[in-house]
Amino acid sequence: MGSTLSVGHRERLSYEFDNLMSNPHASLGLLLSVTAIFTLFGGVIYYLLHTSGELGFFESLFRAWTFVADPGTHAGEEGFGSRLASLLITAGGFVSFALLIGLISESVQTKVEDLRKGKNRVLEKGHTLVLGWNSKIFSFLDNLAIANESEDNGTVVILADDISKEEMEDAIRENCNLRGTKVVCRSGNMVCVGDLKKVSAEKAKCVVILTDESNKSTSDARALRTVLALMRGIQSLSGHIVVEVVAKECSDLLELVGDGRVVPLVAHEMTGRLLIQCARQPGLAEVYINLLSFDDSEFYLFPWPEKLGTKKFSEVLYWFDGATVVGVNTKKFSEVLYWFDGATVVGVNTK
């Protein structure tokens, strides 16, 4: 009975010690404390065994610390007592400093590994946040990089859970011309509010949710959960949300959940329509390329300068050098660009 109880105590102490050493901060504090106590007792032993008797207690403590920190200092000791004490303190210093260097090295290695895995927080604002990863990401980044050239470049943050940060960075480096656009990759769960906060989703100007091409049957369900996490879990979400969906039937549900801030996009249906139209009408493909790509001319919204007062739309058409006015965006129609007749008045609160 006593033997069983004794073994239980040893196991308990071993268990508590293992838990303590698994925590890098606690283990480092424990090692520093042990080193300080060992130096204190070493100073006392050196003070008692020092043969000359000329050293004070505090000087003995300092000598003990030098033996712990620098093993070579004990070589100059004279007398049997002083040499014995310095040898014992130096041997203990070997062990404590070896453990200390090991813990520091492990902490640095753990930090570097966390950086490689993309676990640290993103401190960006006004960025484009991409949730998910599929084959469309490369053309998306290429076109976005061209668009960012006219806006003093920009930042794109990618959060994906089915690919590592290093693999994302290598693939982007090989397949994309970023043209100065900054791309930050992070690994995490796109339906987890904590991971969304880690990539500063609340400060993003736009959130793009890509389909899961490896499992299209559950892709729309995951997109819906992601929208719910953004709308309910992220406070003061500033950007709008563009969702690539597989089934058209999910579009209405996403718009309902998104409270008017979600733009669902059935990419394969739109692509199919464009292919059919381009096949039936020669030359239409070139028109779509010029309209939808960011090469050459692009579409931009600019606020109307108040100092110009009000103008007729027919006058505005010839008002700008190097630009063509194609429509007016008002507060009443905040999401749609309308073409107006020449008599329509353009003024304040229009773009």
Tab-separated table of C-alpha atoms in Angstrom:
chain	number	residue	atom	x	y	z
A	1	MET	CA	0.000	0.000	0.000
A	2	GLY	CA	2.798	2.377	0.939
A	3	SER	CA	4.737	1.489	-2.212
A	4	THR	CA	1.672	2.147	-4.367
A	5	LEU	CA	1.125	5.507	-2.654
A	6	SER	CA	4.796	6.425	-3.132
A	7	VAL	CA	4.684	5.589	-6.829
A	8	GLY	CA	1.522	7.704	-7.170
A	9	HIS	CA	3.303	10.700	-5.633
A	10	ARG	CA	6.234	10.322	-7.984
A	11	GLU	CA	3.957	10.051	-10.978
A	12	ARG	CA	2.026	13.127	-9.852
A	13	LEU	CA	5.189	15.154	-9.436
A	14	SER	CA	6.451	13.966	-12.822
A	15	TYR	CA	3.109	14.889	-14.397
A	16	GLU	CA	3.133	18.410	-12.925
A	17	PHE	CA	6.771	18.899	-13.958
A	18	ASP	CA	6.006	17.808	-17.526
A	19	ASN	CA	3.090	20.255	-17.721
A	20	LEU	CA	5.309	23.026	-16.412
A	21	MET	CA	8.104	22.332	-18.876
A	22	SER	CA	5.650	22.159	-21.798
A	23	ASN	CA	4.880	25.832	-21.243
A	24	PRO	CA	7.865	27.761	-22.689
A	25	HIS	CA	7.322	30.840	-20.520
A	26	ALA	CA	6.967	28.844	-17.317
A	27	SER	CA	9.935	26.609	-18.122
A	28	LEU	CA	12.116	29.630	-18.883
A	29	GLY	CA	11.096	31.283	-15.608
A	30	LEU	CA	11.768	28.062	-13.720
A	31	LEU	CA	15.219	27.711	-15.260
A	32	LEU	CA	16.141	31.304	-14.460
A	33	SER	CA	14.944	30.820	-10.883
A	34	VAL	CA	16.963	27.620	-10.520
A	35	THR	CA	20.045	29.383	-11.928
A	36	ALA	CA	19.629	32.271	-9.475
A	37	ILE	CA	19.210	29.894	-6.505
A	38	PHE	CA	22.158	27.805	-7.643
A	39	THR	CA	24.299	30.948	-7.920
A	40	LEU	CA	23.240	32.006	-4.421
A	41	PHE	CA	24.132	28.654	-2.855
A	42	GLY	CA	27.321	28.534	-4.915
A	43	GLY	CA	28.290	31.938	-3.562
A	44	VAL	CA	27.694	30.729	-0.003
A	45	ILE	CA	29.821	27.591	-0.572
A	46	TYR	CA	32.576	29.626	-2.205
A	47	TYR	CA	32.504	32.097	0.708
A	48	LEU	CA	32.845	29.273	3.254
A	49	LEU	CA	35.527	27.311	1.381
A	50	HIS	CA	37.631	30.210	0.156
A	51	THR	CA	40.992	29.699	1.847
A	52	SER	CA	42.304	33.244	1.960
A	53	GLY	CA	39.264	34.654	3.771
A	54	GLU	CA	39.784	38.056	2.153
A	55	LEU	CA	36.593	38.052	0.056
A	56	GLY	CA	33.294	39.334	1.383
A	57	PHE	CA	29.966	37.606	0.901
A	58	PHE	CA	28.773	39.783	-2.016
A	59	GLU	CA	32.114	39.430	-3.762
A	60	SER	CA	31.753	35.664	-3.394
A	61	LEU	CA	28.307	35.848	-4.990
A	62	PHE	CA	29.760	37.757	-7.928
A	63	ARG	CA	32.553	35.189	-8.278
A	64	ALA	CA	29.953	32.406	-8.269
A	65	TRP	CA	28.055	34.163	-11.072
A	66	THR	CA	31.215	34.468	-13.148
A	67	PHE	CA	31.818	30.728	-12.717
A	68	VAL	CA	28.267	30.009	-13.929
A	69	ALA	CA	28.402	32.432	-16.864
A	70	ASP	CA	31.996	31.776	-17.971
A	71	PRO	CA	33.484	28.344	-17.241
A	72	GLY	CA	37.021	29.565	-17.934
A	73	THR	CA	37.177	31.908	-14.944
A	74	HIS	CA	37.707	29.110	-12.413
A	75	ALA	CA	41.155	28.287	-13.857
A	76	GLY	CA	42.815	31.074	-11.915
A	77	GLU	CA	41.665	29.895	-8.494
A	78	GLU	CA	44.226	28.904	-5.879
A	79	GLY	CA	43.790	26.646	-2.903
A	80	PHE	CA	41.921	23.372	-2.603
A	81	GLY	CA	38.700	24.825	-1.162
A	82	SER	CA	38.399	27.604	-3.731
A	83	ARG	CA	39.109	25.255	-6.619
A	84	LEU	CA	36.607	22.665	-5.388
A	85	ALA	CA	33.850	25.259	-4.967
A	86	SER	CA	34.562	26.874	-8.354
A	87	LEU	CA	34.578	23.458	-10.057
A	88	LEU	CA	31.193	22.524	-8.630
A	89	ILE	CA	29.664	25.893	-9.544
A	90	THR	CA	31.120	25.717	-13.070
A	91	ALA	CA	29.691	22.212	-13.595
A	92	GLY	CA	26.249	23.446	-12.582
A	93	GLY	CA	26.649	26.449	-14.862
A	94	PHE	CA	27.296	24.116	-17.798
A	95	VAL	CA	23.945	22.414	-17.247
A	96	SER	CA	21.875	25.546	-16.588
A	97	PHE	CA	23.235	27.479	-19.582
A	98	ALA	CA	22.848	24.479	-21.882
A	99	LEU	CA	19.191	24.217	-20.863
A	100	LEU	CA	18.733	27.981	-21.217
A	101	ILE	CA	20.175	28.027	-24.729
A	102	GLY	CA	17.983	25.056	-25.645
A	103	LEU	CA	14.823	26.783	-24.418
A	104	ILE	CA	15.647	30.029	-26.218
A	105	SER	CA	16.424	28.138	-29.415
A	106	GLU	CA	13.143	26.224	-29.151
A	107	SER	CA	11.173	29.446	-28.577
A	108	VAL	CA	12.726	31.088	-31.629
A	109	GLN	CA	12.075	27.986	-33.719
A	110	THR	CA	8.444	27.879	-32.578
A	111	LYS	CA	7.988	31.550	-33.492
A	112	VAL	CA	9.500	31.023	-36.943
A	113	GLU	CA	7.261	27.982	-37.458
A	114	ASP	CA	4.192	30.043	-36.520
A	115	LEU	CA	5.217	32.701	-39.038
A	116	ARG	CA	5.593	30.057	-41.730
A	117	LYS	CA	2.170	28.622	-40.943
A	118	GLY	CA	0.589	32.085	-41.064
A	119	LYS	CA	-0.818	32.180	-37.540
A	120	ASN	CA	-0.006	35.806	-36.698
A	121	ARG	CA	-2.556	38.593	-37.070
A	122	VAL	CA	-2.852	40.781	-40.173
A	123	LEU	CA	-2.747	44.520	-39.429
A	124	GLU	CA	-4.096	45.900	-42.714
A	125	LYS	CA	-7.006	48.169	-43.579
A	126	GLY	CA	-8.732	48.997	-46.837
A	127	HIS	CA	-7.562	45.685	-48.273
A	128	THR	CA	-9.290	43.087	-50.423
A	129	LEU	CA	-9.983	39.929	-48.426
A	130	VAL	CA	-10.200	36.627	-50.322
A	131	LEU	CA	-11.694	33.665	-48.473
A	132	GLY	CA	-10.927	30.310	-50.036
A	133	TRP	CA	-8.613	29.034	-52.716
A	134	ASN	CA	-9.289	27.621	-56.186
A	135	SER	CA	-7.960	27.768	-59.749
A	136	LYS	CA	-9.491	31.215	-60.379
A	137	ILE	CA	-7.283	32.895	-57.793
A	138	PHE	CA	-4.424	33.527	-60.230
A	139	SER	CA	-6.461	35.380	-62.883
A	140	PHE	CA	-8.227	37.226	-60.068
A	141	LEU	CA	-4.927	38.444	-58.617
A	142	ASP	CA	-3.536	39.356	-62.046
A	143	ASN	CA	-6.507	41.590	-62.885
A	144	LEU	CA	-6.659	43.049	-59.394
A	145	ALA	CA	-2.955	43.898	-59.602
A	146	ILE	CA	-3.584	45.811	-62.850
A	147	ALA	CA	-6.470	47.680	-61.202
A	148	ASN	CA	-4.345	48.534	-58.163
A	149	GLU	CA	-1.712	50.222	-60.334
A	150	SER	CA	-3.977	53.257	-60.686
A	151	GLU	CA	-4.631	53.350	-56.945
A	152	ASP	CA	-1.042	53.430	-55.635
A	153	ASN	CA	-1.065	49.636	-55.514
A	154	GLY	CA	-2.968	47.837	-52.773
A	155	THR	CA	-3.104	44.860	-50.455
A	156	VAL	CA	-4.792	41.496	-50.885
A	157	VAL	CA	-5.196	39.153	-47.921
A	158	ILE	CA	-5.983	35.479	-48.587
A	159	LEU	CA	-7.389	33.140	-45.935
A	160	ALA	CA	-7.669	29.457	-46.884
A	161	ASP	CA	-8.020	26.262	-44.897
A	162	ASP	CA	-7.112	23.588	-47.443
A	163	ILE	CA	-3.629	24.805	-48.344
A	164	SER	CA	-0.646	25.989	-46.318
A	165	LYS	CA	0.727	29.515	-46.319
A	166	GLU	CA	3.985	28.433	-47.948
A	167	GLU	CA	2.158	26.601	-50.752
A	168	MET	CA	-0.008	29.659	-51.430
A	169	GLU	CA	2.986	31.978	-51.597
A	170	ASP	CA	4.923	29.629	-53.897
A	171	ALA	CA	1.948	29.211	-56.265
A	172	ILE	CA	1.315	32.968	-56.442
A	173	ARG	CA	4.987	33.677	-57.024
A	174	GLU	CA	5.069	31.236	-59.951
A	175	ASN	CA	1.758	32.122	-61.619
A	176	CYS	CA	1.050	35.801	-60.979
A	177	ASN	CA	2.512	39.168	-61.906
A	178	LEU	CA	1.566	41.252	-58.889
A	179	ARG	CA	2.848	44.595	-60.273
A	180	GLY	CA	3.571	45.929	-56.806
A	181	THR	CA	0.394	44.634	-55.152
A	182	LYS	CA	1.051	43.249	-51.688
A	183	VAL	CA	-0.369	39.761	-51.057
A	184	VAL	CA	-0.590	38.414	-47.509
A	185	CYS	CA	-1.455	34.717	-47.060
A	186	ARG	CA	-2.833	33.122	-43.925
A	187	SER	CA	-4.004	29.618	-43.092
A	188	GLY	CA	-7.217	29.297	-41.138
A	189	ASN	CA	-10.901	28.412	-41.075
A	190	MET	CA	-12.986	30.870	-43.099
A	191	VAL	CA	-16.148	30.116	-41.083
A	192	CYS	CA	-14.402	30.789	-37.759
A	193	VAL	CA	-14.948	34.298	-36.417
A	194	GLY	CA	-11.575	34.245	-34.664
A	195	ASP	CA	-9.728	33.545	-37.913
A	196	LEU	CA	-11.777	36.209	-39.727
A	197	LYS	CA	-10.759	38.745	-37.104
A	198	LYS	CA	-7.154	37.587	-37.496
A	199	VAL	CA	-7.180	38.803	-41.127
A	200	SER	CA	-8.914	42.106	-40.187
A	201	ALA	CA	-12.155	41.305	-42.014
A	202	GLU	CA	-13.873	44.293	-40.384
A	203	LYS	CA	-11.426	46.687	-42.078
A	204	ALA	CA	-11.527	45.134	-45.563
A	205	LYS	CA	-13.053	47.223	-48.349
A	206	CYS	CA	-14.277	44.073	-50.092
A	207	VAL	CA	-14.630	40.403	-49.172
A	208	VAL	CA	-14.540	37.758	-51.919
A	209	ILE	CA	-15.643	34.198	-51.127
A	210	LEU	CA	-14.468	31.568	-53.624
A	211	THR	CA	-16.052	28.189	-54.245
A	212	ASP	CA	-14.533	24.956	-53.013
A	213	GLU	CA	-13.788	23.186	-56.292
A	214	SER	CA	-12.753	20.001	-54.501
A	215	ASN	CA	-16.220	19.594	-52.950
A	216	LYS	CA	-18.819	21.577	-54.908
A	217	SER	CA	-21.735	19.793	-53.234
A	218	THR	CA	-21.025	21.570	-49.936
A	219	SER	CA	-19.414	24.720	-51.341
A	220	ASP	CA	-22.569	26.853	-51.172
A	221	ALA	CA	-23.292	25.695	-47.619
A	222	ARG	CA	-19.803	26.740	-46.586
A	223	ALA	CA	-20.253	30.103	-48.329
A	224	LEU	CA	-23.521	30.625	-46.432
A	225	ARG	CA	-21.858	29.830	-43.110
A	226	THR	CA	-19.039	32.233	-43.973
A	227	VAL	CA	-21.499	35.039	-44.757
A	228	LEU	CA	-23.280	34.382	-41.452
A	229	ALA	CA	-19.942	34.522	-39.608
A	230	LEU	CA	-19.109	37.830	-41.288
A	231	MET	CA	-22.510	39.433	-40.754
A	232	ARG	CA	-23.114	38.206	-37.202
A	233	GLY	CA	-19.630	37.721	-35.791
A	234	ILE	CA	-17.744	40.734	-37.171
A	235	GLN	CA	-18.716	44.057	-35.697
A	236	SER	CA	-18.790	47.142	-37.955
A	237	LEU	CA	-18.064	45.260	-41.172
A	238	SER	CA	-17.273	48.025	-43.680
A	239	GLY	CA	-16.900	46.233	-47.020
A	240	HIS	CA	-19.366	44.495	-49.298
A	241	ILE	CA	-19.264	40.739	-49.910
A	242	VAL	CA	-18.987	39.024	-53.286
A	243	VAL	CA	-19.799	35.305	-53.193
A	244	GLU	CA	-19.065	32.807	-55.954
A	245	VAL	CA	-21.860	30.238	-55.796
A	246	VAL	CA	-22.432	26.924	-57.567
A	247	ALA	CA	-26.226	26.642	-57.491
A	248	LYS	CA	-28.316	29.592	-58.612
A	249	GLU	CA	-30.976	28.697	-56.024
A	250	CYS	CA	-28.623	29.793	-53.234
A	251	SER	CA	-28.377	33.354	-54.541
A	252	ASP	CA	-31.668	34.525	-53.009
A	253	LEU	CA	-30.800	32.993	-49.639
A	254	LEU	CA	-27.385	34.678	-49.618
A	255	GLU	CA	-28.935	38.040	-50.450
A	256	LEU	CA	-31.450	37.580	-47.642
A	257	VAL	CA	-28.796	36.668	-45.100
A	258	GLY	CA	-26.449	39.399	-46.316
A	259	ASP	CA	-28.996	42.166	-45.707
A	260	GLY	CA	-28.297	43.851	-49.038
A	261	ARG	CA	-24.507	43.731	-48.708
A	262	VAL	CA	-23.932	40.411	-50.474
A	263	VAL	CA	-23.493	40.093	-54.235
A	264	PRO	CA	-23.874	36.415	-55.283
A	265	LEU	CA	-22.220	35.455	-58.535
A	266	VAL	CA	-23.014	32.234	-60.407
A	267	ALA	CA	-19.748	32.140	-62.304
A	268	HIS	CA	-20.269	29.025	-64.407
A	269	GLU	CA	-23.704	30.212	-65.588
A	270	MET	CA	-22.373	33.627	-66.555
A	271	THR	CA	-19.393	32.054	-68.324
A	272	GLY	CA	-21.703	29.736	-70.272
A	273	ARG	CA	-23.860	32.619	-71.453
A	274	LEU	CA	-20.833	34.607	-72.546
A	275	LEU	CA	-19.464	31.633	-74.486
A	276	ILE	CA	-22.748	31.120	-76.335
A	277	GLN	CA	-23.101	34.813	-77.161
A	278	CYS	CA	-19.505	35.083	-78.359
A	279	ALA	CA	-19.941	31.977	-80.512
A	280	ARG	CA	-23.034	33.431	-82.179
A	281	GLN	CA	-21.611	36.927	-82.649
A	282	PRO	CA	-18.050	37.194	-84.039
A	283	GLY	CA	-16.029	39.969	-82.442
A	284	LEU	CA	-18.147	40.087	-79.287
A	285	ALA	CA	-15.434	38.342	-77.294
A	286	GLU	CA	-13.046	41.250	-77.941
A	287	VAL	CA	-15.696	43.670	-76.697
A	288	TYR	CA	-16.177	41.698	-73.478
A	289	ILE	CA	-12.425	41.486	-72.928
A	290	ASN	CA	-12.077	45.254	-73.182
A	291	LEU	CA	-15.091	45.880	-70.968
A	292	LEU	CA	-14.354	43.366	-68.210
A	293	SER	CA	-10.551	43.374	-68.034
A	294	PHE	CA	-8.457	46.059	-66.375
A	295	ASP	CA	-6.117	46.482	-69.338
A	296	ASP	CA	-6.307	49.871	-71.105
A	297	SER	CA	-9.613	51.637	-70.275
A	298	GLU	CA	-11.339	50.918	-66.966
A	299	PHE	CA	-14.542	51.887	-65.136
A	300	TYR	CA	-14.230	54.197	-62.122
A	301	LEU	CA	-16.598	56.122	-59.865
A	302	PHE	CA	-15.600	59.691	-58.982
A	303	PRO	CA	-17.589	62.150	-56.851
A	304	TRP	CA	-18.834	65.201	-58.736
A	305	PRO	CA	-16.849	68.318	-57.691
A	306	GLU	CA	-19.159	70.706	-55.815
A	307	LYS	CA	-17.350	73.749	-57.187
A	308	LEU	CA	-18.556	72.882	-60.698
A	309	GLY	CA	-22.189	73.283	-59.655
A	310	THR	CA	-24.807	71.529	-61.764
A	311	LYS	CA	-24.471	70.548	-65.394
A	312	LYS	CA	-26.597	68.785	-67.954
A	313	PHE	CA	-25.533	65.261	-68.750
A	314	SER	CA	-24.969	66.263	-72.386
A	315	GLU	CA	-22.390	68.845	-71.186
A	316	VAL	CA	-20.679	66.395	-68.842
A	317	LEU	CA	-19.953	64.057	-71.752
A	318	TYR	CA	-17.272	66.443	-73.037
A	319	TRP	CA	-16.111	67.851	-69.713
A	320	PHE	CA	-13.212	65.515	-68.927
A	321	ASP	CA	-9.963	65.125	-70.841
A	322	GLY	CA	-8.833	61.549	-71.336
A	323	ALA	CA	-12.050	60.040	-69.931
A	324	THR	CA	-15.502	59.138	-71.235
A	325	VAL	CA	-18.599	59.535	-69.047
A	326	VAL	CA	-20.877	56.506	-69.411
A	327	GLY	CA	-23.415	57.116	-66.644
A	328	VAL	CA	-24.296	58.634	-63.290
A	329	ASN	CA	-24.444	56.967	-59.890
A	330	THR	CA	-26.753	58.635	-57.352
A	331	LYS	CA	-27.610	57.933	-53.729
A	332	LYS	CA	-31.040	56.729	-54.822
A	333	PHE	CA	-29.426	54.129	-57.095
A	334	SER	CA	-26.315	53.412	-55.032
A	335	GLU	CA	-25.532	50.045	-56.584
A	336	VAL	CA	-26.413	50.489	-60.253
A	337	LEU	CA	-24.806	52.673	-62.905
A	338	TYR	CA	-27.478	54.307	-65.061
A	339	TRP	CA	-27.260	55.954	-68.447
A	340	PHE	CA	-29.225	59.220	-68.466
A	341	ASP	CA	-30.557	61.345	-71.271
A	342	GLY	CA	-28.848	64.587	-72.209
A	343	ALA	CA	-31.279	66.822	-70.295
A	344	THR	CA	-30.652	65.148	-66.914
A	345	VAL	CA	-28.985	67.466	-64.397
A	346	VAL	CA	-25.764	66.260	-62.767
A	347	GLY	CA	-24.721	67.884	-59.486
A	348	VAL	CA	-24.059	67.302	-55.805
A	349	ASN	CA	-24.396	63.748	-54.362
A	350	THR	CA	-23.683	62.123	-57.700
A	351	LYS	CA	-20.746	60.163	-59.009
